[in-house]
PDB file of C-alpha atoms in Angstrom:
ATOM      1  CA  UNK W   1    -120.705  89.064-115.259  1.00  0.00           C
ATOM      2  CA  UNK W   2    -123.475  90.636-113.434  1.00  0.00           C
ATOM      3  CA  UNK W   3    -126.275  92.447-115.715  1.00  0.00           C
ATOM      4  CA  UNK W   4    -127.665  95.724-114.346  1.00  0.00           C
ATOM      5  CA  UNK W   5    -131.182  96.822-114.938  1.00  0.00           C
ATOM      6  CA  UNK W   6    -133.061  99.820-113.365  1.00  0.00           C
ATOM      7  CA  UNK W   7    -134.082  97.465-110.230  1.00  0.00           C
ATOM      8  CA  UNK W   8    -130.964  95.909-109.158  1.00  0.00           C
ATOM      9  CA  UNK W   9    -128.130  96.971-107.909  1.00  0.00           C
ATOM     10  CA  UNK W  10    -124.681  95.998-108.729  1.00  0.00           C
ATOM     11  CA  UNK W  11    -123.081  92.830-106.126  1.00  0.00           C
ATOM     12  CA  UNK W  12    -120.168  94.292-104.203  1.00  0.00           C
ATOM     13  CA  UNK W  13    -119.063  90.100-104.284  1.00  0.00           C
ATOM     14  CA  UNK W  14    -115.600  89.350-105.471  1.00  0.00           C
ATOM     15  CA  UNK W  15    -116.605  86.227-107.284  1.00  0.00           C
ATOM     16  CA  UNK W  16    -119.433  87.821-109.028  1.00  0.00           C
ATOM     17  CA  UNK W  17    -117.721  91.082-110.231  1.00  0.00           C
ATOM     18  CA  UNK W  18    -116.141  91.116-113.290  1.00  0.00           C
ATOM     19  CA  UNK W  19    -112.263  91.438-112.897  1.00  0.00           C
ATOM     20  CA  UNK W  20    -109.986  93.975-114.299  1.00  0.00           C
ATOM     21  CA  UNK W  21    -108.062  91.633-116.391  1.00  0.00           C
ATOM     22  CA  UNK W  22    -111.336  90.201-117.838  1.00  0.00           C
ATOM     23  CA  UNK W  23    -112.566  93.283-118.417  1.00  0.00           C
ATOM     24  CA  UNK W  24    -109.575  94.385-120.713  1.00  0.00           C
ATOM     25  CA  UNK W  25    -110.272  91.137-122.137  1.00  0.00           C
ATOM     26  CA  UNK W  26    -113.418  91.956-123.362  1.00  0.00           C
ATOM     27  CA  UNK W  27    -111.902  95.138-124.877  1.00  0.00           C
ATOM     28  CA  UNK W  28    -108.969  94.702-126.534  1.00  0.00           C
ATOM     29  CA  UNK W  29    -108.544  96.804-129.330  1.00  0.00           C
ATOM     30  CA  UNK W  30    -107.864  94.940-132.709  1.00  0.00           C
ATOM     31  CA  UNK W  31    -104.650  93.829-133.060  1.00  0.00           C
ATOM     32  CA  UNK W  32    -102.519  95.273-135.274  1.00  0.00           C
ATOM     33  CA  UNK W  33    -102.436  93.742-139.045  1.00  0.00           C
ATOM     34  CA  UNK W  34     -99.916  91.641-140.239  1.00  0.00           C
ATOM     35  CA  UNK W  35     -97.503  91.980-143.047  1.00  0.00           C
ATOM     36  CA  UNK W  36     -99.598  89.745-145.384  1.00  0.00           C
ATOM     37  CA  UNK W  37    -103.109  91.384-144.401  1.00  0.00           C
ATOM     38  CA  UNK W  38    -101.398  95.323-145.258  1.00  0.00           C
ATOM     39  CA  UNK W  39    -100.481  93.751-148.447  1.00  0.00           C
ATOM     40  CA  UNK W  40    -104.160  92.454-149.599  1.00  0.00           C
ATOM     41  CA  UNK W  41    -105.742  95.664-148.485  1.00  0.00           C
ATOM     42  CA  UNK W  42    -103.264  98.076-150.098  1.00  0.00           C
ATOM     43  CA  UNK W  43    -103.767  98.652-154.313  1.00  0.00           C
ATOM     44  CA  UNK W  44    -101.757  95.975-156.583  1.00  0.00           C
ATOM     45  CA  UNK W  45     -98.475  96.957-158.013  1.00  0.00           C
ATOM     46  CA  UNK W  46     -98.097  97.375-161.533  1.00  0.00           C
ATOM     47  CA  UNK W  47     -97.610  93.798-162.969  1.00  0.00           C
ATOM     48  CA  UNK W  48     -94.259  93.290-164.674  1.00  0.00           C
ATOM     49  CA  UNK W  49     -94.201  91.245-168.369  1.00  0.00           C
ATOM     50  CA  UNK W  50     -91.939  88.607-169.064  1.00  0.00           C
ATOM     51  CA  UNK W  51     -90.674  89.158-172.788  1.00  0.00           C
ATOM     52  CA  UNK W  52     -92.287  85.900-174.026  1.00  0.00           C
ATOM     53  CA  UNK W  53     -95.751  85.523-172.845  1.00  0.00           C
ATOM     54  CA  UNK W  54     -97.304  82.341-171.746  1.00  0.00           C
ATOM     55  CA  UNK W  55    -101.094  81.998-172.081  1.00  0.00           C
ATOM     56  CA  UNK W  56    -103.556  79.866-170.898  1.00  0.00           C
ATOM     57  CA  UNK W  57    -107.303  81.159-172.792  1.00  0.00           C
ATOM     58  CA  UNK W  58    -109.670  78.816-171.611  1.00  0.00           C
ATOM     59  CA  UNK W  59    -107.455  75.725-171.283  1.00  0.00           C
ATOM     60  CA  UNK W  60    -106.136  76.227-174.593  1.00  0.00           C
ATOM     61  CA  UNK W  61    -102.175  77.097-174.264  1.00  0.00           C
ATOM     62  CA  UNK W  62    -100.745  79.252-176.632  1.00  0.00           C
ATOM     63  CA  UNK W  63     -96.787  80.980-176.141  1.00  0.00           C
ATOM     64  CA  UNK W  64     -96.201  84.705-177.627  1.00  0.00           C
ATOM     65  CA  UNK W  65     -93.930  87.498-177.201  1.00  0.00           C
ATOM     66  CA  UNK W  66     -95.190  90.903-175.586  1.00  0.00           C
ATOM     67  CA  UNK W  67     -94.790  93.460-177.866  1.00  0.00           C
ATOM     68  CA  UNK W  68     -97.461  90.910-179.855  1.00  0.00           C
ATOM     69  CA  UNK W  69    -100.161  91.257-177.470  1.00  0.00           C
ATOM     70  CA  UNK W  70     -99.342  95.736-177.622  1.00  0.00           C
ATOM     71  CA  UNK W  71     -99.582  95.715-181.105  1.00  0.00           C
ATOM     72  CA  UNK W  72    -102.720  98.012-181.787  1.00  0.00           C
ATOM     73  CA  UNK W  73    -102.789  99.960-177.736  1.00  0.00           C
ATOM     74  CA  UNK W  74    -106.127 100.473-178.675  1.00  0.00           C
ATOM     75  CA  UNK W  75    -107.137  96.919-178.284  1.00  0.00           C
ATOM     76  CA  UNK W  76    -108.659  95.139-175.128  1.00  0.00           C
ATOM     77  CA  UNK W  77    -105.143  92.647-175.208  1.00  0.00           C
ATOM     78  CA  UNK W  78    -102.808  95.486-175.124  1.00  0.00           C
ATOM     79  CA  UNK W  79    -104.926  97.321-172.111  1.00  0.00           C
ATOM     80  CA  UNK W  80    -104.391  93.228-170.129  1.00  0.00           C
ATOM     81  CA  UNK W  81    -100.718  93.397-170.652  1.00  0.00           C
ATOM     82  CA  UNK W  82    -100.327  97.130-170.608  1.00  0.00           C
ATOM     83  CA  UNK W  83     -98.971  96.927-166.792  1.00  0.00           C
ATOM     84  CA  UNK W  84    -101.625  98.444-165.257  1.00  0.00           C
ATOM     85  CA  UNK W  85    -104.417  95.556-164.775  1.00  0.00           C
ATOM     86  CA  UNK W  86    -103.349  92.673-162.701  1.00  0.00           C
ATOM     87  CA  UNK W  87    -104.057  89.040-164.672  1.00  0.00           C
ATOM     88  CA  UNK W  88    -104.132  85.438-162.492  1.00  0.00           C
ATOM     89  CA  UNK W  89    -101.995  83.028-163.451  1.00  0.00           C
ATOM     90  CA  UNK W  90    -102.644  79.094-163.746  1.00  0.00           C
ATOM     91  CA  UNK W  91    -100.381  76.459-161.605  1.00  0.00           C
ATOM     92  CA  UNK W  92     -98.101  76.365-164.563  1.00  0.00           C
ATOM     93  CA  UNK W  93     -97.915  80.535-164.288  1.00  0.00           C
ATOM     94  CA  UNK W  94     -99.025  80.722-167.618  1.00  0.00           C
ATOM     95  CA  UNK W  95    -101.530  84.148-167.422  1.00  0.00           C
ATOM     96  CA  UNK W  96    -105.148  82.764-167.842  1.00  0.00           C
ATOM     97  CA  UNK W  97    -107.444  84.675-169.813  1.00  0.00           C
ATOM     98  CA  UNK W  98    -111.294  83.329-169.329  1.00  0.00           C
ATOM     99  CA  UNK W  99    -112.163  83.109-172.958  1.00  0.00           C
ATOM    100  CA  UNK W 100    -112.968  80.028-175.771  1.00  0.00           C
ATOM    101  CA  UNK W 101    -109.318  79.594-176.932  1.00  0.00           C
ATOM    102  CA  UNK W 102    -110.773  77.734-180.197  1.00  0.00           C
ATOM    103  CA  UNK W 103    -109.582  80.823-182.359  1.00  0.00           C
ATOM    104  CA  UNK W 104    -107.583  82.686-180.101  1.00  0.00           C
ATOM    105  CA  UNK W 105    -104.604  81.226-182.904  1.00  0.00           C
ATOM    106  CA  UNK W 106    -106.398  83.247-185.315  1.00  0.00           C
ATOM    107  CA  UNK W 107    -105.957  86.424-183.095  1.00  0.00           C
ATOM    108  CA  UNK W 108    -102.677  85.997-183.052  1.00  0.00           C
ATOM    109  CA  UNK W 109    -101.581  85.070-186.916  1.00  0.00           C
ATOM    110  CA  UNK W 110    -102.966  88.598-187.235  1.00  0.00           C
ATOM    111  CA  UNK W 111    -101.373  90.453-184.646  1.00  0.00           C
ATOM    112  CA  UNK W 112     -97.778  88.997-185.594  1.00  0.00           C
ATOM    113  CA  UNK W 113     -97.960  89.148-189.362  1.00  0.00           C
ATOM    114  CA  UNK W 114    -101.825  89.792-190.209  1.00  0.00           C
ATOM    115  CA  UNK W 115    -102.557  87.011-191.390  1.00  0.00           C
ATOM    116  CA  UNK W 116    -106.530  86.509-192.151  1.00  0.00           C
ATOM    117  CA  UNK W 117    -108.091  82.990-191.402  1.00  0.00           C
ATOM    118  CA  UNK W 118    -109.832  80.733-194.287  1.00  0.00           C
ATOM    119  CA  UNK W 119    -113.319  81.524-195.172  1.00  0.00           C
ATOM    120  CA  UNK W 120    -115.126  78.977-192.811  1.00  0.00           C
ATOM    121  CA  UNK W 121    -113.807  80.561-189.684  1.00  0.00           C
ATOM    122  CA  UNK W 122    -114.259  84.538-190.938  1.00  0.00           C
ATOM    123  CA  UNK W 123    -117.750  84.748-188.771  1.00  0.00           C
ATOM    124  CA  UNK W 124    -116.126  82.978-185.529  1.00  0.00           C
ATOM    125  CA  UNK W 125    -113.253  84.887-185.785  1.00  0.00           C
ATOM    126  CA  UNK W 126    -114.590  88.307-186.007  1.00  0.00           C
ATOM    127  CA  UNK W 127    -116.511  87.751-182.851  1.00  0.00           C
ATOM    128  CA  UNK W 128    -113.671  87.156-181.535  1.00  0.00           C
ATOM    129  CA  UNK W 129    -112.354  90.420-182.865  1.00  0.00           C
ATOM    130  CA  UNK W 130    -114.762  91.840-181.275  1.00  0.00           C
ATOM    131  CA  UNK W 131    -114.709  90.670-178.013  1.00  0.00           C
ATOM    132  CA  UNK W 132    -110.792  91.527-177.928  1.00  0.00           C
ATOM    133  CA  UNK W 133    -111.524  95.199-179.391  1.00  0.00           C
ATOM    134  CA  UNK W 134    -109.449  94.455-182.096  1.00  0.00           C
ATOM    135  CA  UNK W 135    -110.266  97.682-184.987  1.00  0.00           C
ATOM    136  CA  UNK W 136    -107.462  96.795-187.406  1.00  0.00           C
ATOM    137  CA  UNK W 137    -108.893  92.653-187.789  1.00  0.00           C
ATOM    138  CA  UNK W 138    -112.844  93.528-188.134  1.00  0.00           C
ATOM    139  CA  UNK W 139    -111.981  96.560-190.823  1.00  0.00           C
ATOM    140  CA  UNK W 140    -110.098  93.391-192.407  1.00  0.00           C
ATOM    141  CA  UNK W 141    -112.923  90.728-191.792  1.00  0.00           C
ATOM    142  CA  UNK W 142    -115.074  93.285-193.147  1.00  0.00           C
ATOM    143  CA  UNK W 143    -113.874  93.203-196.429  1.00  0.00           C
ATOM    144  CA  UNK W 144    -113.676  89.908-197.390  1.00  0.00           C
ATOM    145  CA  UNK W 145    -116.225  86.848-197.756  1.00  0.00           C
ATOM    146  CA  UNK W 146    -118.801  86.108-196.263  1.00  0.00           C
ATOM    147  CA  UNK W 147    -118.764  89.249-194.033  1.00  0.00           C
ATOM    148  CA  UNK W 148    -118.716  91.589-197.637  1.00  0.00           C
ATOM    149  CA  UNK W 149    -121.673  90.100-198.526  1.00  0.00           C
ATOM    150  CA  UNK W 150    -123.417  89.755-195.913  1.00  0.00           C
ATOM    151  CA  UNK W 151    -123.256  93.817-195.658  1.00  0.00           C
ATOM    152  CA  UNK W 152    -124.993  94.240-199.110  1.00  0.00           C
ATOM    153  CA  UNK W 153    -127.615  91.755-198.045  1.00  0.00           C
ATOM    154  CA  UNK W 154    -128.313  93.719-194.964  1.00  0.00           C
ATOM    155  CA  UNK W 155    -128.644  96.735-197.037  1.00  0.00           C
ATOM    156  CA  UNK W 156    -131.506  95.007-198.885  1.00  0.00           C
ATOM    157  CA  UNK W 157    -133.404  93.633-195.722  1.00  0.00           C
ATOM    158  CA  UNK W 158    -132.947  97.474-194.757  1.00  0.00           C
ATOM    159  CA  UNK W 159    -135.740  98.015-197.061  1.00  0.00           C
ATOM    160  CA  UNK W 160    -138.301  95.500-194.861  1.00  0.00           C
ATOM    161  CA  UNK W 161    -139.987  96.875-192.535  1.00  0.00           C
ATOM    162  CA  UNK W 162    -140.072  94.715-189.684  1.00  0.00           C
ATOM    163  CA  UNK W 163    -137.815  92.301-191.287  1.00  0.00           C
ATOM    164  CA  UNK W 164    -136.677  90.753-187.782  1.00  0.00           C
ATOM    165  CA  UNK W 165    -140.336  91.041-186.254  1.00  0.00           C
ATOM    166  CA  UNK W 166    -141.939  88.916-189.080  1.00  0.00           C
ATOM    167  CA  UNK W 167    -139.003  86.132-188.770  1.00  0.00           C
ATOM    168  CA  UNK W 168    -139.959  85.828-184.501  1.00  0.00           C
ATOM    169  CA  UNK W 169    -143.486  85.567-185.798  1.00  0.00           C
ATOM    170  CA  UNK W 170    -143.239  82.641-188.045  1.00  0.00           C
ATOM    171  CA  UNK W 171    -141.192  80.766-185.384  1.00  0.00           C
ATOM    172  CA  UNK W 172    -143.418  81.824-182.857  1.00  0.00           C
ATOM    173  CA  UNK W 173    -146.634  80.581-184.923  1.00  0.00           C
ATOM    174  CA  UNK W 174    -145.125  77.409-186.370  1.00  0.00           C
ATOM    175  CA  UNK W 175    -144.059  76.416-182.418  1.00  0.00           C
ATOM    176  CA  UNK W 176    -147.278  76.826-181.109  1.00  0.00           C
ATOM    177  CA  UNK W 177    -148.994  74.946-183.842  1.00  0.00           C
ATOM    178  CA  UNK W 178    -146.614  71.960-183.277  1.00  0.00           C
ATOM    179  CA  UNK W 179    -146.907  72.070-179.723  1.00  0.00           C
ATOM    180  CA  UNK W 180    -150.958  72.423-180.015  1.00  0.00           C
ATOM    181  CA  UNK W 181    -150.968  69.357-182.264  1.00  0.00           C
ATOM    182  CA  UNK W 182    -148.072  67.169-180.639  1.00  0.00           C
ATOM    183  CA  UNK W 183    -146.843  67.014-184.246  1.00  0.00           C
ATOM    184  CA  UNK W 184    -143.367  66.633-185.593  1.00  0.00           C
ATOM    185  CA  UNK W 185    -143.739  69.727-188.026  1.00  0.00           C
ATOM    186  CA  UNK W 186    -145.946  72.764-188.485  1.00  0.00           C
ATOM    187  CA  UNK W 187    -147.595  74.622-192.209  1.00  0.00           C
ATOM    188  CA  UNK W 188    -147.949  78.169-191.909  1.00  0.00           C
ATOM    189  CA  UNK W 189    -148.704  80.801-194.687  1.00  0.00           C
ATOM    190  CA  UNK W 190    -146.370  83.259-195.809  1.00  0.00           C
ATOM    191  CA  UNK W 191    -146.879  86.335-198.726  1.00  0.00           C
ATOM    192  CA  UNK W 192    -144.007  87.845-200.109  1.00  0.00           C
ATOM    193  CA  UNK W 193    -144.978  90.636-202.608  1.00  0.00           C
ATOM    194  CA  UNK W 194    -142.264  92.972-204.350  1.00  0.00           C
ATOM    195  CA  UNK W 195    -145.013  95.622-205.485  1.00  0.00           C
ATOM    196  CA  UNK W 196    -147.721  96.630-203.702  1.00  0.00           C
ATOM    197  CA  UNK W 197    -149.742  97.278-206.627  1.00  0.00           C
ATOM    198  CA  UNK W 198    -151.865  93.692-208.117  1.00  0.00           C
ATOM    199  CA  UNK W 199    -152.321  93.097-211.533  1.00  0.00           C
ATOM    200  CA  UNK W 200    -154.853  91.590-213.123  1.00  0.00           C
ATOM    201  CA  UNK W 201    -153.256  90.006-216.359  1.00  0.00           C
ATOM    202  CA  UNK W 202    -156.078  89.800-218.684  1.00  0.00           C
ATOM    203  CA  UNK W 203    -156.652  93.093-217.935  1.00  0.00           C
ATOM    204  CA  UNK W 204    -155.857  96.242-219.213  1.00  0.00           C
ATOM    205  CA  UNK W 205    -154.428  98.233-216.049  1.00  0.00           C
ATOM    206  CA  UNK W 206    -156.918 101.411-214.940  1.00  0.00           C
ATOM    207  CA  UNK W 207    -154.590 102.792-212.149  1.00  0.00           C
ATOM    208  CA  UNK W 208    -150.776 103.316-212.415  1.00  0.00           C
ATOM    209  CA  UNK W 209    -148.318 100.645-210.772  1.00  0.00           C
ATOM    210  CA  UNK W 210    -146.265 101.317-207.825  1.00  0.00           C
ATOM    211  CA  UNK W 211    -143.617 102.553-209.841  1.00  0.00           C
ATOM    212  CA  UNK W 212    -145.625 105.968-210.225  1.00  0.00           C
ATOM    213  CA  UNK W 213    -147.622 108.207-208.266  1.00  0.00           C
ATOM    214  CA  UNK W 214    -151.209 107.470-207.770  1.00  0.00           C
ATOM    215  CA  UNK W 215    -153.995 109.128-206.192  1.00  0.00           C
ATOM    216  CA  UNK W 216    -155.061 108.915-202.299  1.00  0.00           C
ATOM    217  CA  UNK W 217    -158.195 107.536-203.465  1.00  0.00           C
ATOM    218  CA  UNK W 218    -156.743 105.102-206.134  1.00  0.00           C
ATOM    219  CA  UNK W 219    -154.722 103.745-203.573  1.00  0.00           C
ATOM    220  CA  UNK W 220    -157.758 103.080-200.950  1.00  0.00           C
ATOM    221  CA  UNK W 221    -158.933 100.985-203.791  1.00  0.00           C
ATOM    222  CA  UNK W 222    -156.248  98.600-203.743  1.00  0.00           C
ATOM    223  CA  UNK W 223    -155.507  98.266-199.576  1.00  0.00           C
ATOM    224  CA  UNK W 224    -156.315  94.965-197.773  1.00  0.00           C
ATOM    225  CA  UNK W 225    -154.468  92.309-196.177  1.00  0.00           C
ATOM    226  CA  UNK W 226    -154.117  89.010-197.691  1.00  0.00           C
ATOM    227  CA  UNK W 227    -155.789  85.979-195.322  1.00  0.00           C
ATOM    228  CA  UNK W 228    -151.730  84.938-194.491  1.00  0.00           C
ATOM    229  CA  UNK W 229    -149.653  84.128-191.131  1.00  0.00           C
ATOM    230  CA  UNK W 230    -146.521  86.847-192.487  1.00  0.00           C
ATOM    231  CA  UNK W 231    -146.942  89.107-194.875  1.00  0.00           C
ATOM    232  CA  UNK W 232    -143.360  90.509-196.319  1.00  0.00           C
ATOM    233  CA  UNK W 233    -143.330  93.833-198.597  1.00  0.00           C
ATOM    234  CA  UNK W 234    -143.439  95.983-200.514  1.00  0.00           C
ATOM    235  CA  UNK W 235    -139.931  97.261-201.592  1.00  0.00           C
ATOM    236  CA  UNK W 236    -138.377  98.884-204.247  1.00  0.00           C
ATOM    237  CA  UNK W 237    -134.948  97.005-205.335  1.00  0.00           C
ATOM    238  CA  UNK W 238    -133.722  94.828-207.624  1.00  0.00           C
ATOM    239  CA  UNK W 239    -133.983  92.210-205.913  1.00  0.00           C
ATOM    240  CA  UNK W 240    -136.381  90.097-206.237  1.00  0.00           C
ATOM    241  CA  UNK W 241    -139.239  87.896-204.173  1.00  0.00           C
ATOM    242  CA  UNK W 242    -136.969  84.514-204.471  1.00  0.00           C
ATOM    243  CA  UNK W 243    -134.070  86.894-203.014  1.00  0.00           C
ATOM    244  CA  UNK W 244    -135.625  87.677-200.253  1.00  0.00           C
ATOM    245  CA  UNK W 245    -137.188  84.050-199.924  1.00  0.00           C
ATOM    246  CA  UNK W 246    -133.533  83.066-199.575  1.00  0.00           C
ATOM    247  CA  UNK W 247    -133.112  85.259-196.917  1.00  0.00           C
ATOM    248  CA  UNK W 248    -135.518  84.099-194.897  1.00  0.00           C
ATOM    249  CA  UNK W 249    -134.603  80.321-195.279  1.00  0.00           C
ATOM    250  CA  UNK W 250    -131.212  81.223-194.447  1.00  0.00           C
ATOM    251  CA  UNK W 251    -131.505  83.377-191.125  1.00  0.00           C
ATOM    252  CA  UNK W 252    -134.333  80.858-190.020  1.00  0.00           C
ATOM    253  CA  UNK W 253    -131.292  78.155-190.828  1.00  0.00           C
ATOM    254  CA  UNK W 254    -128.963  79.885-189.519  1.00  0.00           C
ATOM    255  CA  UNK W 255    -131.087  80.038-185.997  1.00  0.00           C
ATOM    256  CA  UNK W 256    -131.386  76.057-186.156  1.00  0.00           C
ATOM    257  CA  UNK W 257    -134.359  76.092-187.627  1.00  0.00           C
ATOM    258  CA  UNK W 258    -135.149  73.254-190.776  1.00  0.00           C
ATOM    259  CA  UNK W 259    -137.526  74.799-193.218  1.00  0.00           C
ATOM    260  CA  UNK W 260    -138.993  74.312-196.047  1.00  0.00           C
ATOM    261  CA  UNK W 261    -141.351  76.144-198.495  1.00  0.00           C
ATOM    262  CA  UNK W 262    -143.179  75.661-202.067  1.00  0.00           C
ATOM    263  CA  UNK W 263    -145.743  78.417-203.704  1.00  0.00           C
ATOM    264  CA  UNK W 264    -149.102  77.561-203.659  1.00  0.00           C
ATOM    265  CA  UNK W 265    -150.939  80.005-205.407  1.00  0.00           C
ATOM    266  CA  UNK W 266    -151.820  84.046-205.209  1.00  0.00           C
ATOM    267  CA  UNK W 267    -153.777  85.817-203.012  1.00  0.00           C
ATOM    268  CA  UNK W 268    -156.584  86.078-205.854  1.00  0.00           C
ATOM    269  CA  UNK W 269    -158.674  88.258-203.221  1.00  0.00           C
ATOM    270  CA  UNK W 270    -161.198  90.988-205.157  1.00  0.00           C
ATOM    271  CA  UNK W 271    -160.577  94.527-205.232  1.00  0.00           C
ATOM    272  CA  UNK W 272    -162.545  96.355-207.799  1.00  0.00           C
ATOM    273  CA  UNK W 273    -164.140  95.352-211.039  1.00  0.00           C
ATOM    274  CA  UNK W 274    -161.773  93.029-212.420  1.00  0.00           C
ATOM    275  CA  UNK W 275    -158.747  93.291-210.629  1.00  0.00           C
ATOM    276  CA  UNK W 276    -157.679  90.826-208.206  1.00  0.00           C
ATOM    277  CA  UNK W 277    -154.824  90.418-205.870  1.00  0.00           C
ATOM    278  CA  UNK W 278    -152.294  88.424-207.186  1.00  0.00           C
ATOM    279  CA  UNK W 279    -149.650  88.469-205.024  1.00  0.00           C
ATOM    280  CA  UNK W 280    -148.063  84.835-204.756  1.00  0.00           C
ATOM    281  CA  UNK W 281    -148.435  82.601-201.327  1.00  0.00           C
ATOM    282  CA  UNK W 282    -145.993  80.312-199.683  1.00  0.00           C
ATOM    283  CA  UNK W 283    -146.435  77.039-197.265  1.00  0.00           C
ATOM    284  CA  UNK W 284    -143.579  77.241-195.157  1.00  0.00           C
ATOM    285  CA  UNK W 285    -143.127  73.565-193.128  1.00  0.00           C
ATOM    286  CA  UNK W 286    -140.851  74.317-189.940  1.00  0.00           C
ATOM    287  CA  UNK W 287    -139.731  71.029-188.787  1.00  0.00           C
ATOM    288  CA  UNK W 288    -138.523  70.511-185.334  1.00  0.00           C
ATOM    289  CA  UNK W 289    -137.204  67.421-184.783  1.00  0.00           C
TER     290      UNK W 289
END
């Protein structure tokens, strides 16, 4: 092929010229697609449902019948298998869904006869249930222990203010100190006070108690912050300061996390004439390994 610029002219030379037949080489217009490449590039036909429906979740392989899987239409299963969303299929043609299987059982036992699972697998399995969109199961999961509980005691930490902040503080603070001092564990201080207002006990008390109202100026009396890492409270419940103490243990536990704690006093700070503060202090010991 001969390239033209603005300075040279095209050679009138047989061997040098391009030739028709290359020339239509060079543009040939695509060829036309086959059968199999129309079929990729046009939408998916609605995917047909065998009456008993092999499954493959994860590796785990589990055998149920349609109309199982449609139970609640409102769920993310009976959308897969409605018909209109296409779903792969393992060697064995068993329809994969990429998903832990480990309580995908569970799923099932409740859509055929609902059927709840034993207590140690309620938390696992209503993840599950939620994943899957499955209303009917959680309302269910909802009601029963641990998950009933564990709704009242979130009620109660709804009364802490900053409940969650505090807990990524004391893991925060009790990591760095380890890592600071290469050490195996790490002390921290932690108040937890149910009523703002301290009480002297060999004292006769001047100013009214949190349960009642109190002046602006009473109250400027009585402000500091005890010399702590966390500070938890005040709150207004019947619960008390070892309730919440087990809360804290627990979702620090629950995260992995090995603690222990002991009271080691109040705060015993002066405020005004004879009142101190006396709300209590606790060493919490985070161990990490």
């Amino acid at each position: 092929m001969v390239v033209v610029t603005g300075q040279n002219k095209v050679s009138g030379d047989p061997d040098d010229a391009m030739s028709s037949s290359d020339a239509e080489d060079d543009f040939q217009e695509p060829a036309t697609p086959t059968a199999t490449q129309a079929g990729q590039a046009l939408p998916l036909l609605p995917q047909q449902f065998p009456e008993v429906v092999p499954l493959n979740v994860g590796g785990m392989y589990f055998t149920t019948r349609l109309s199982t899987l449609r139970r609640y239409e409102d769920t993310m299963l009976a959308a897969m298998f409605s018909g209109r969303h296409y779903i792969p299929t393992d060697a064995e043609g068993r329809y994969f869904i990429d998903r832990d299987g480990t309580y995908f059982g569970d799923i099932l036992n409740f859509l055929r006869s609902g059927d709840l699972p034993p207590r140690e697998r309620v938390r696992s399995v209503y993840k599950e249930a939620q994943y899957y969109s499955i209303g009917p199961l959680l309302d269910s999961l909802e009601d029963i222990q641990p998950l009933k509980g564990e709704k009242v005691r979130q009620a109660f930490l709804g009364l802490m203010p900053y409940y969650k902040d505090h807990l990524e503080r004391i893991v925060e603070i009790a990591k760095l100190r380890a890592m600071q001092r290469k050490a195996r564990f790490a002390k921290l201080k932690v108040c937890v006070f149910k009523e703002e207002m301290p009480i002297t006990p060999y004292e006769c008390p001047h100013f009214n108690s949190l349960r009642f109202e109190r002046s602006e100026s009473e109250t400027k009396l009585f402000e500091h912050h005890c010399e702590v890492d966390v500070s938890f409270g005040p709150w207004e419940a019947v619960a008390d300061v070892y309730d919440l103490l087990h809360c804290i243990v627990t979702d620090l536990s629950d995260r992995g996390i090995t603690v222990d704690h002991q009271c080691i006093g109040v705060c015993d700070k002066h405020l005004i004439n004879h009142y101190y503060c006396k709300r209590p202090i606790y060493e919490f010991k985070i161990t990490w390994w």
